[in-house]
XYZ file of C-alpha atoms in Angstrom:
231
model
C 132.764 134.321 88.786
C 132.598 130.641 87.699
C 130.676 129.991 84.511
C 127.085 128.743 84.560
C 126.885 124.991 84.082
C 124.323 122.735 82.400
C 123.980 118.992 83.093
C 122.672 116.737 80.293
C 121.134 113.509 81.668
C 121.913 110.057 80.351
C 119.660 107.944 78.166
C 116.165 107.334 79.582
C 117.110 109.272 82.720
C 115.289 112.210 84.289
C 116.640 115.439 85.761
C 115.637 114.308 89.250
C 118.511 111.816 89.369
C 121.034 114.668 89.073
C 119.715 116.911 91.862
C 122.514 115.933 94.256
C 125.182 116.605 91.615
C 123.531 119.929 90.777
C 123.566 120.923 94.459
C 127.205 119.893 94.848
C 128.261 122.044 91.892
C 126.326 125.012 93.260
C 128.165 124.598 96.560
C 131.427 124.811 94.606
C 130.244 128.152 93.205
C 128.963 127.062 89.787
C 125.420 128.221 88.958
C 124.025 124.909 87.705
C 120.851 123.612 86.093
C 119.944 120.221 84.663
C 118.106 119.933 81.354
C 114.545 119.372 82.674
C 113.985 115.947 81.180
C 111.505 113.342 82.335
C 111.872 109.695 81.418
C 108.962 109.911 79.020
C 110.725 112.689 77.091
C 113.077 110.017 75.766
C 110.320 107.839 74.314
C 110.302 109.607 70.894
C 114.006 108.722 70.548
C 113.688 104.982 71.212
C 114.487 102.588 68.391
C 117.228 104.531 66.611
C 114.988 107.564 66.135
C 116.423 111.118 66.183
C 117.470 112.680 69.496
C 116.201 116.044 68.231
C 113.643 116.444 71.093
C 116.471 116.174 73.638
C 118.655 118.605 71.691
C 115.815 121.114 71.592
C 115.397 120.967 75.378
C 119.151 121.303 75.798
C 119.185 124.398 73.591
C 116.318 125.968 75.537
C 118.125 125.338 78.829
C 121.392 126.832 77.594
C 119.643 129.972 76.326
C 117.763 130.379 79.600
C 120.861 130.129 81.785
C 122.777 132.543 79.547
C 119.942 135.044 79.966
C 119.923 134.556 83.740
C 123.661 135.177 84.289
C 126.152 137.743 82.944
C 128.088 135.248 80.849
C 128.687 134.556 77.179
C 129.724 130.914 77.690
C 128.821 127.943 79.864
C 130.231 124.623 81.020
C 128.431 121.550 79.703
C 128.409 118.230 81.565
C 127.049 115.227 79.668
C 126.466 111.964 81.488
C 126.455 108.784 79.395
C 124.445 109.467 76.197
C 124.250 113.100 77.296
C 127.911 113.385 76.322
C 127.556 112.450 72.676
C 124.280 114.372 72.439
C 126.244 117.403 73.643
C 128.778 116.862 70.854
C 125.963 116.982 68.284
C 124.761 120.207 69.927
C 128.190 121.805 69.520
C 128.308 121.089 65.803
C 127.557 123.098 62.656
C 126.724 120.188 60.327
C 123.039 119.520 59.504
C 121.652 116.777 61.725
C 119.356 114.810 59.449
C 118.567 111.328 60.727
C 116.083 109.027 59.073
C 112.443 110.021 59.492
C 113.321 113.669 60.129
C 112.058 115.953 57.407
C 114.025 119.108 58.234
C 117.717 119.264 59.152
C 118.647 120.801 62.482
C 121.789 122.815 63.199
C 122.709 124.198 66.631
C 126.335 125.294 66.061
C 126.680 125.899 69.803
C 130.437 125.434 70.193
C 131.094 129.204 70.619
C 128.847 129.070 73.705
C 130.706 126.194 75.381
C 133.940 126.748 77.299
C 134.304 123.214 78.668
C 132.563 119.955 77.825
C 132.926 117.221 80.428
C 131.612 113.761 79.564
C 131.000 111.223 82.326
C 130.945 107.567 81.291
C 129.921 108.497 77.747
C 130.111 105.751 75.082
C 131.701 107.798 72.296
C 131.797 104.687 70.122
C 129.286 101.853 69.966
C 128.399 98.714 68.068
C 124.767 98.890 69.235
C 122.432 99.171 66.278
C 120.028 101.516 68.118
C 122.743 104.126 68.741
C 125.063 103.434 65.826
C 123.665 106.072 63.418
C 123.959 108.894 65.925
C 127.411 107.906 67.118
C 128.677 107.453 63.565
C 127.310 110.923 62.775
C 129.325 112.396 65.637
C 132.486 110.412 64.896
C 132.455 111.212 61.177
C 131.648 114.910 61.490
C 133.314 115.877 64.777
C 136.075 113.327 65.492
C 137.919 113.511 68.785
C 138.214 116.822 70.623
C 137.042 118.536 67.464
C 136.564 122.202 68.373
C 139.805 123.823 69.486
C 137.932 126.588 71.307
C 136.288 123.989 73.576
C 138.066 122.150 76.390
C 137.070 118.475 76.251
C 137.402 116.386 79.416
C 136.352 112.731 79.174
C 135.960 110.789 82.406
C 135.934 106.983 82.500
C 135.471 104.594 85.399
C 137.713 101.628 86.170
C 135.522 99.562 88.443
C 134.361 96.279 86.906
C 136.305 93.968 84.621
C 133.950 92.302 82.166
C 133.887 88.522 82.441
C 131.498 85.717 81.607
C 130.704 84.887 85.214
C 128.135 85.949 87.843
C 128.610 89.544 88.908
C 130.450 90.551 85.740
C 128.164 89.263 82.993
C 126.224 92.527 82.549
C 129.459 94.473 82.282
C 130.890 91.960 79.792
C 127.793 92.155 77.589
C 127.632 95.954 77.718
C 131.327 96.364 76.948
C 131.032 93.866 74.078
C 128.126 95.803 72.565
C 129.929 99.097 72.985
C 133.562 98.582 71.988
C 133.518 95.017 70.657
C 135.496 93.572 73.570
C 133.893 92.218 76.728
C 137.043 91.347 78.673
C 138.061 94.882 79.566
C 137.683 97.501 82.303
C 134.892 100.022 82.653
C 132.264 101.470 84.958
C 129.933 98.496 84.621
C 128.215 99.860 81.499
C 130.729 101.901 79.492
C 134.246 100.536 78.871
C 137.218 102.842 79.224
C 138.060 102.247 75.552
C 134.904 104.030 74.392
C 134.717 106.712 77.100
C 137.804 108.625 75.944
C 138.411 110.877 72.926
C 141.591 111.582 71.008
C 142.860 115.042 71.872
C 140.758 115.360 75.023
C 141.941 115.444 78.613
C 141.110 111.824 79.408
C 140.683 110.784 83.028
C 140.248 107.383 84.671
C 138.702 107.210 88.141
C 138.762 103.915 89.976
C 135.740 102.632 91.847
C 132.999 104.690 90.177
C 129.876 103.100 88.798
C 128.014 104.301 85.752
C 124.684 105.640 86.955
C 123.467 108.052 89.649
C 121.086 105.245 90.592
C 123.893 102.702 90.989
C 124.705 101.470 94.499
C 127.817 103.038 95.971
C 129.918 105.716 94.295
C 129.169 107.149 90.854
C 130.763 109.994 88.854
C 128.821 112.680 90.719
C 129.698 111.451 94.209
C 131.894 113.824 96.269
C 135.258 112.087 95.774
C 135.084 111.678 91.970
C 133.505 115.125 91.635
C 136.527 116.719 93.281
C 138.743 115.118 90.623
C 136.944 116.347 87.521
C 135.280 119.540 88.758
C 138.646 121.327 88.802
C 138.498 121.323 84.992
C 135.407 123.527 85.039
C 135.942 127.215 84.386
C-alpha cells in the first residue's frame, strides 16, 4: 500500500488551495491530507517571527495520519515555504529563533520516507526569511538525512527581465538568489529551488502557485512527473 502523504502549504496560503492536488494524489492511491492551515494562521509568523505555529500544526497532522493508517512513515510534500519548513521539522537541532523563549525540536526524519519540495526557495536574500533559511542551511545542508529521499522540483517558465511581464519574476529572483536575469517559475528561481544531493527536477511551463493562471506544480501533467518519486 502506498504511504500516507501530507501536503504543507506555502507561505500565507490556506489548505483550501491544495484540495485539487490532494484529490489527485488520492486517485493515485496515496492517502493524503493537507495541513489544515488558514491564511490567518500565518499572521504570527509575519515579520521574521518564528514559524513554530506552522510546525506545530504540521506535527499534529503527521501524528494523526500515522494513527489513521497502518504505517510507520509518510511522504511529505512542501510547496514553496512549506518545503523549508518541512526541513526544519525533520531536524534534531533546537529551533530557537528570536522572541521564542523555549527551543523546539521535532526530530521527525525517521517518520519521513520522501520529502518532495515544489518551488521551494531553499536559499534567500530576503531579510524576513533569512534567519529561518540560514538556520536550515547551516544545520541541515543539502539532502541532509540519508534515510530520507529528497526530491526538489523547480519550474522553468519565466525568464526574469526588467520589462513588462517579467518584472515581478526579475525582482523575486533577485531577492531570492541575488540574480534577476535567470529562469524560474515566476517567483522562485531554479538556482534556489534545488539542493545538493537531492534528486533535482526541472519542469517547463509550470507556475509557482496553485492560484496562478494556467499550469502549476500540482496540475495533472507536472504531477505525473514528480509523483512517481512517492513511495
